[in-house]
CSV table of C-alpha atoms and ligand atoms in Angstrom, one decimal:
chain,number,residue,atom,x,y,z
A,1,MET,CA,47.6,-25.3,57.5
A,2,THR,CA,50.8,-26.4,59.1
A,3,ASN,CA,54.4,-26.1,58.0
A,4,ASP,CA,54.4,-29.8,57.0
A,5,HIS,CA,52.2,-28.8,54.1
A,6,ASP,CA,54.2,-25.7,53.0
A,7,SER,CA,55.4,-27.4,49.8
A,8,LEU,CA,51.8,-28.2,48.8
A,9,VAL,CA,50.3,-24.7,49.3
A,10,SER,CA,49.5,-22.6,46.2
A,11,ILE,CA,48.4,-19.0,46.3
A,12,LEU,CA,46.1,-17.9,43.5
A,13,ALA,CA,45.3,-14.3,43.0
A,14,LEU,CA,41.9,-12.8,42.2
A,15,PRO,CA,41.9,-10.1,39.5
A,16,GLY,CA,43.9,-7.1,40.8
A,17,ALA,CA,45.6,-9.0,43.6
A,18,ALA,CA,48.7,-10.3,41.8
A,19,ARG,CA,51.2,-8.1,43.8
A,20,PHE,CA,49.5,-8.8,47.1
A,21,SER,CA,49.5,-12.6,46.5
A,22,VAL,CA,53.2,-12.6,45.6
A,23,ARG,CA,54.0,-10.8,48.8
A,24,LEU,CA,51.7,-13.1,50.8
A,25,ALA,CA,53.4,-16.2,49.2
A,26,ARG,CA,56.8,-14.8,50.0
A,27,ALA,CA,55.8,-14.2,53.7
A,28,MET,CA,54.5,-17.8,53.9
A,29,HIS,CA,57.5,-19.3,51.9
A,30,VAL,CA,55.1,-21.0,49.5
A,31,GLN,CA,54.4,-20.8,45.8
A,32,ALA,CA,52.3,-18.0,44.1
A,33,SER,CA,50.8,-19.5,41.0
A,34,ALA,CA,49.8,-17.5,37.9
A,35,VAL,CA,46.2,-17.2,36.9
A,36,GLY,CA,45.1,-16.0,33.5
A,37,TYR,CA,42.0,-13.9,33.3
A,38,HIS,CA,40.3,-12.6,30.1
A,39,ASP,CA,37.0,-11.0,29.4
A,40,PHE,CA,35.4,-12.0,26.1
A,41,PRO,CA,33.7,-9.3,24.0
A,42,ASP,CA,30.3,-10.6,25.1
A,43,GLY,CA,31.2,-10.1,28.8
A,44,GLU,CA,31.8,-13.7,29.7
A,45,SER,CA,34.9,-14.5,31.7
A,46,TYR,CA,37.8,-16.9,30.9
A,47,VAL,CA,40.0,-18.2,33.8
A,48,ARG,CA,43.1,-20.4,33.6
A,49,ILE,CA,45.2,-21.8,36.4
A,50,GLU,CA,48.7,-21.8,35.0
A,51,SER,CA,50.5,-24.2,37.3
A,52,GLU,CA,50.0,-27.5,39.1
A,53,VAL,CA,47.5,-27.5,42.0
A,54,ALA,CA,46.7,-31.3,42.3
A,55,SER,CA,46.9,-32.3,45.9
A,56,HIS,CA,47.7,-28.7,46.9
A,57,ASP,CA,46.0,-26.6,49.6
A,58,VAL,CA,44.9,-23.7,47.4
A,59,VAL,CA,44.5,-20.3,48.8
A,60,ILE,CA,42.7,-17.8,46.7
A,61,VAL,CA,43.5,-14.2,47.7
A,62,GLY,CA,42.1,-10.9,46.8
A,63,SER,CA,39.7,-8.1,47.6
A,64,LEU,CA,36.0,-8.4,46.9
A,65,ASP,CA,35.4,-4.7,46.3
A,66,HIS,CA,33.5,-4.3,43.1
A,67,PRO,CA,32.1,-7.8,43.9
A,68,ASN,CA,29.8,-8.2,41.0
A,69,ASP,CA,32.8,-8.1,38.6
A,70,LYS,CA,34.8,-10.6,40.8
A,71,LEU,CA,32.3,-13.1,42.0
A,72,LEU,CA,32.1,-15.2,38.9
A,73,PRO,CA,35.8,-15.3,38.2
A,74,LEU,CA,36.2,-16.4,41.9
A,75,VAL,CA,33.7,-19.2,41.5
A,76,PHE,CA,35.3,-20.3,38.2
A,77,LEU,CA,38.7,-20.3,39.8
A,78,ALA,CA,37.6,-22.2,42.9
A,79,ASP,CA,35.8,-24.8,40.9
A,80,ALA,CA,38.7,-25.2,38.4
A,81,ALA,CA,41.2,-25.7,41.3
A,82,ARG,CA,38.9,-28.4,42.7
A,83,ASP,CA,38.5,-30.0,39.3
A,84,LEU,CA,42.2,-30.1,38.9
A,85,GLY,CA,42.6,-32.0,42.2
A,86,ALA,CA,43.2,-29.4,44.8
A,87,ARG,CA,42.9,-30.9,48.3
A,88,ARG,CA,41.2,-27.8,49.8
A,89,VAL,CA,40.3,-24.5,48.4
A,90,GLY,CA,40.1,-21.5,50.8
A,91,LEU,CA,39.6,-17.8,50.3
A,92,VAL,CA,41.5,-14.9,51.9
A,93,ALA,CA,39.2,-12.0,51.1
A,94,THR,CA,41.2,-9.0,52.1
A,95,TYR,CA,37.9,-7.0,51.9
A,96,LEU,CA,34.6,-9.0,52.2
A,97,ALA,CA,31.8,-7.3,50.3
A,98,TYR,CA,28.0,-7.4,50.9
A,99,MET,CA,28.2,-7.3,54.7
A,100,ARG,CA,26.3,-4.1,55.2
A,101,GLN,CA,22.8,-5.2,53.8
A,102,ASP,CA,22.4,-7.5,56.7
A,103,THR,CA,18.7,-7.1,57.2
A,104,ARG,CA,15.6,-6.1,55.3
A,105,PHE,CA,15.5,-2.3,56.0
A,106,ARG,CA,12.4,-1.8,53.8
A,107,PRO,CA,9.8,-4.4,52.7
A,108,GLY,CA,10.9,-6.4,49.7
A,109,GLU,CA,14.7,-5.8,49.9
A,110,ALA,CA,17.1,-8.7,49.2
A,111,ILE,CA,19.3,-9.5,52.2
A,112,THR,CA,22.4,-9.6,50.1
A,113,SER,CA,24.7,-10.6,52.9
A,114,ARG,CA,23.0,-13.9,53.1
A,115,SER,CA,22.9,-14.6,49.4
A,116,PHE,CA,26.5,-13.7,48.9
A,117,ALA,CA,27.6,-15.8,51.8
A,118,SER,CA,25.7,-18.8,50.5
A,119,ILE,CA,27.3,-18.6,47.1
A,120,LEU,CA,30.8,-18.4,48.6
A,121,SER,CA,30.1,-21.2,51.1
A,122,ALA,CA,29.0,-23.4,48.2
A,123,HIS,CA,32.3,-23.1,46.4
A,124,LEU,CA,35.0,-22.8,49.1
A,125,ASP,CA,36.2,-24.8,52.1
A,126,TRP,CA,37.1,-21.9,54.3
A,127,LEU,CA,37.3,-18.2,54.5
A,128,ILE,CA,39.6,-15.7,56.2
A,129,THR,CA,38.9,-12.0,56.0
A,130,VAL,CA,39.8,-8.8,58.0
A,131,ASP,CA,37.4,-6.5,59.8
A,132,PRO,CA,34.2,-7.6,58.0
A,133,HIS,CA,31.3,-5.2,58.7
A,134,LEU,CA,29.6,-7.2,61.5
A,135,HIS,CA,26.7,-5.1,62.8
A,136,ARG,CA,23.5,-7.1,63.1
A,137,PHE,CA,25.3,-10.4,62.6
A,138,ALA,CA,27.4,-11.4,65.7
A,139,SER,CA,29.9,-13.4,63.7
A,140,LEU,CA,30.6,-14.6,60.2
A,141,SER,CA,29.1,-18.0,61.1
A,142,ASP,CA,25.7,-16.4,61.3
A,143,VAL,CA,25.8,-16.3,57.5
A,144,TYR,CA,28.7,-18.4,56.3
A,145,SER,CA,28.3,-22.2,56.5
A,146,ILE,CA,32.1,-22.9,56.0
A,147,PRO,CA,34.7,-22.2,58.7
A,148,ALA,CA,35.1,-18.4,58.5
A,149,THR,CA,37.6,-16.3,60.4
A,150,ALA,CA,37.4,-12.5,61.0
A,151,LEU,CA,40.9,-11.0,61.6
A,152,HIS,CA,41.2,-7.5,63.2
A,153,ALA,CA,43.6,-4.9,62.1
A,154,SER,CA,43.2,-2.8,65.3
A,155,ALA,CA,46.8,-3.5,66.4
A,156,GLU,CA,48.2,-2.6,63.0
A,157,LEU,CA,46.2,0.7,62.8
A,158,GLY,CA,47.2,1.5,66.4
A,159,ARG,CA,50.9,0.9,65.6
A,160,TRP,CA,50.7,3.1,62.6
A,161,ILE,CA,49.1,5.9,64.6
A,162,ALA,CA,51.7,5.5,67.4
A,163,ASP,CA,54.5,5.8,64.9
A,164,ASN,CA,53.1,8.6,62.8
A,165,VAL,CA,50.9,10.9,64.8
A,166,SER,CA,52.1,12.9,67.7
A,167,SER,CA,49.8,13.0,70.8
A,168,PRO,CA,46.8,11.4,69.1
A,169,LEU,CA,43.2,11.4,70.3
A,170,ILE,CA,41.4,8.4,68.7
A,171,ILE,CA,37.8,9.2,67.6
A,172,GLY,CA,35.2,6.7,66.4
A,173,PRO,CA,32.6,8.3,64.2
A,174,ASP,CA,29.7,6.1,65.4
A,175,GLU,CA,28.7,3.5,68.0
A,176,GLU,CA,29.6,0.7,65.6
A,177,SER,CA,33.2,1.8,65.7
A,178,ARG,CA,33.5,1.3,69.5
A,179,GLN,CA,34.4,-2.4,68.8
A,180,TRP,CA,37.8,-1.3,67.3
A,181,VAL,CA,38.3,2.1,68.8
A,182,ASP,CA,39.3,0.7,72.2
A,183,GLY,CA,41.8,-1.7,70.7
A,184,ILE,CA,43.4,1.0,68.5
A,185,ALA,CA,43.6,3.4,71.4
A,186,ALA,CA,45.2,0.8,73.6
A,187,THR,CA,47.9,0.0,71.0
A,188,ALA,CA,48.5,3.7,70.2
A,189,ARG,CA,48.5,4.4,74.0
A,190,ALA,CA,46.1,7.3,73.4
A,191,PRO,CA,42.7,8.4,74.8
A,192,SER,CA,39.6,7.8,72.8
A,193,THR,CA,36.0,9.0,72.3
A,194,VAL,CA,33.1,7.8,70.1
A,195,LEU,CA,30.5,10.0,68.4
A,196,SER,CA,26.9,9.2,67.6
A,197,LYS,CA,25.9,9.0,63.9
A,198,PHE,CA,22.5,9.2,62.3
A,199,ARG,CA,22.3,8.2,58.7
A,200,ARG,CA,19.4,9.8,56.8
A,201,GLY,CA,20.4,8.2,53.5
A,202,ASP,CA,23.4,6.9,51.5
A,203,THR,CA,25.0,10.3,51.3
A,204,ASP,CA,23.3,12.1,54.2
A,205,VAL,CA,25.0,11.6,57.6
A,206,VAL,CA,24.6,13.7,60.8
A,207,GLU,CA,27.0,13.4,63.7
A,208,SER,CA,26.7,14.3,67.4
A,209,LEU,CA,29.1,17.0,68.8
A,210,PRO,CA,32.3,15.5,70.1
A,211,ASN,CA,33.5,16.2,73.6
A,212,LEU,CA,37.0,17.5,73.1
A,213,GLU,CA,37.4,19.0,76.6
A,214,GLY,CA,40.7,18.0,78.1
A,215,HIS,CA,42.1,16.9,74.6
A,216,ARG,CA,42.6,20.3,72.9
A,217,SER,CA,46.3,19.8,72.5
A,218,ARG,CA,45.9,16.4,70.9
A,219,THR,CA,45.8,15.5,67.2
A,220,PRO,CA,42.4,14.0,66.3
A,221,VAL,CA,42.5,10.7,64.5
A,222,LEU,CA,39.2,9.5,63.1
A,223,VAL,CA,39.2,5.7,62.7
A,224,ASP,CA,36.6,3.5,60.9
A,225,ASP,CA,36.4,0.1,59.3
A,226,ILE,CA,35.3,1.4,55.9
A,227,ILE,CA,35.3,4.6,53.9
A,228,SER,CA,32.8,4.3,51.1
A,229,THR,CA,30.8,7.4,50.2
A,230,GLY,CA,33.0,9.3,52.7
A,231,GLU,CA,29.9,10.9,54.3
A,232,THR,CA,30.7,9.4,57.7
A,233,MET,CA,34.2,10.9,57.7
A,234,ILE,CA,33.1,14.2,56.2
A,235,ALA,CA,30.3,14.7,58.8
A,236,ALA,CA,32.8,13.9,61.6
A,237,ILE,CA,35.5,16.2,60.2
A,238,ARG,CA,33.0,19.1,59.9
A,239,HIS,CA,31.9,18.8,63.5
A,240,LEU,CA,35.5,18.5,64.7
A,241,ARG,CA,36.5,21.6,62.7
A,242,GLU,CA,33.4,23.5,63.9
A,243,GLN,CA,34.6,22.8,67.5
A,244,GLY,CA,37.9,24.4,66.7
A,245,SER,CA,39.8,21.1,66.4
A,246,PRO,CA,43.0,20.9,64.2
A,247,PRO,CA,42.6,19.0,60.9
A,248,PRO,CA,42.1,15.3,61.8
A,249,VAL,CA,44.0,12.3,60.4
A,250,CYS,CA,41.5,9.8,58.9
A,251,VAL,CA,42.5,6.2,59.3
A,252,ALA,CA,40.4,3.2,58.0
A,253,VAL,CA,40.9,-0.4,57.2
A,254,HIS,CA,39.1,-0.6,53.8
A,255,ALA,CA,39.4,2.0,51.1
A,256,VAL,CA,36.2,1.4,49.2
A,257,PHE,CA,36.2,5.1,48.0
A,258,GLY,CA,37.2,6.6,44.7
A,259,ASP,CA,39.0,9.8,43.8
A,260,ALA,CA,36.0,12.2,44.1
A,261,VAL,CA,35.3,11.0,47.6
A,262,GLU,CA,39.0,11.4,48.5
A,263,ARG,CA,38.8,15.0,47.2
A,264,ALA,CA,35.7,15.7,49.2
A,265,ILE,CA,37.2,14.3,52.5
A,266,ARG,CA,40.3,16.5,51.9
A,267,ALA,CA,38.1,19.5,51.1
A,268,ALA,CA,36.2,18.9,54.4
A,269,GLY,CA,39.5,19.4,56.2
A,270,ALA,CA,41.3,16.1,56.6
A,271,ALA,CA,45.0,16.4,57.3
A,272,ARG,CA,45.7,13.0,55.8
A,273,ILE,CA,43.8,9.9,54.7
A,274,VAL,CA,45.4,6.5,55.5
A,275,THR,CA,44.2,3.0,54.9
A,276,ALA,CA,45.3,-0.6,55.1
A,277,ASN,CA,46.2,-2.5,52.0
A,278,THR,CA,43.0,-4.6,51.8
A,279,ILE,CA,41.9,-2.7,48.7
A,280,LEU,CA,44.5,-1.4,46.4
A,281,HIS,CA,44.5,2.4,46.8
A,282,SER,CA,46.9,5.4,46.9
A,283,SER,CA,46.0,5.9,50.6
A,284,ASN,CA,47.3,2.4,51.5
A,285,ALA,CA,50.0,2.8,54.2
A,286,ILE,CA,49.3,0.0,56.7
A,287,ASP,CA,50.5,-3.5,55.5
A,288,LEU,CA,48.4,-6.4,56.5
A,289,VAL,CA,50.3,-9.1,54.7
A,290,PRO,CA,52.0,-10.4,57.9
A,291,LEU,CA,48.6,-10.6,59.7
A,292,MET,CA,47.1,-12.6,56.9
A,293,ALA,CA,50.1,-14.9,56.4
A,294,ASP,CA,50.1,-15.8,60.1
A,295,ALA,CA,46.4,-16.5,60.0
A,296,ILE,CA,46.6,-18.8,57.0
A,297,GLN,CA,49.6,-20.7,58.6
A,298,ASN,CA,47.8,-21.0,61.9
A,299,ARG,CA,44.7,-22.6,60.4
A,300,GLN,CA,44.1,-26.0,61.9
B,401,R5P,C1,29.1,2.0,59.2
B,401,R5P,O1,28.6,1.7,60.2
B,401,R5P,C2,30.6,1.7,58.9
B,401,R5P,O2,31.3,1.4,60.1
B,401,R5P,C3,31.2,2.9,58.2
B,401,R5P,O3,31.1,4.1,59.1
B,401,R5P,C4,30.4,3.2,57.0
B,401,R5P,O4,30.3,2.1,56.2
B,401,R5P,C5,31.2,4.3,56.2
B,401,R5P,O5,30.5,4.5,55.0
B,401,R5P,P1,30.4,5.9,54.3
B,401,R5P,O6,31.9,6.2,53.9
B,401,R5P,O7,29.6,5.6,53.1
B,401,R5P,O8,29.8,6.9,55.2
């Protein structure tokens, strides 16, 4: 999407993303269009695009946390934009759901990553998201058949840490976190280490002991892509505290967790919990609007 098309770009917000979409539109110097949503008493959804989108490049923006509630409104919105003459309809999913069930762990399970991706791919022309949980899939193109871009918030997380934590030690709670730990540590100009995690169930996580030798005077900063049940952070915090570490700062991209999880993480000994604004949450302190605005504008 080039500057030539700026006047023909419309930003449409998914439910819950109105403020984010206004800020994104402002950063891109384009129009944020109002969308009306309503739930009928029987649970069906009503969607109305309240401004002109004919010939526009439509950018739908929002988080896909609680995806079951948002998927149909998203499909209805994308189809309506196309019906109304939009030239292309893309999605900026600040949080992309259904990336973790990426294989059949037990016989008979649905591989929901694939099903979800095929639904979105059927209704959209392109996708941009940030730090999707890519574990067994090497890239989004393994499951999405439309052009799909994964942005990374490592630099933004690293800058927040550099500006707000004195003498940090960056700690990844599991091997999967190694992919972003190094980038965060480089931006924060800090040393780093990665723990080993063994998950025995949704809410039962065991961590290896961290090697803190040589870093005793530093502030531990646990970094992860997602905090959901909080068990990964809680297990890591407990082990750090048992090793005599000061209370760690917990930094994550996606705040999938609710209030009870936040209380449990604090009770385990977190000094602070900070997230990026990909999912609206009181812990949001790292702004990714500029990252996403640049990515949309640089689309070819
Ligand atoms: C897993 O590999 C991810 O990177 C996160 O560590 C995980 O999704 C966090 O989930 P929870 O908060 O439920 O432990």
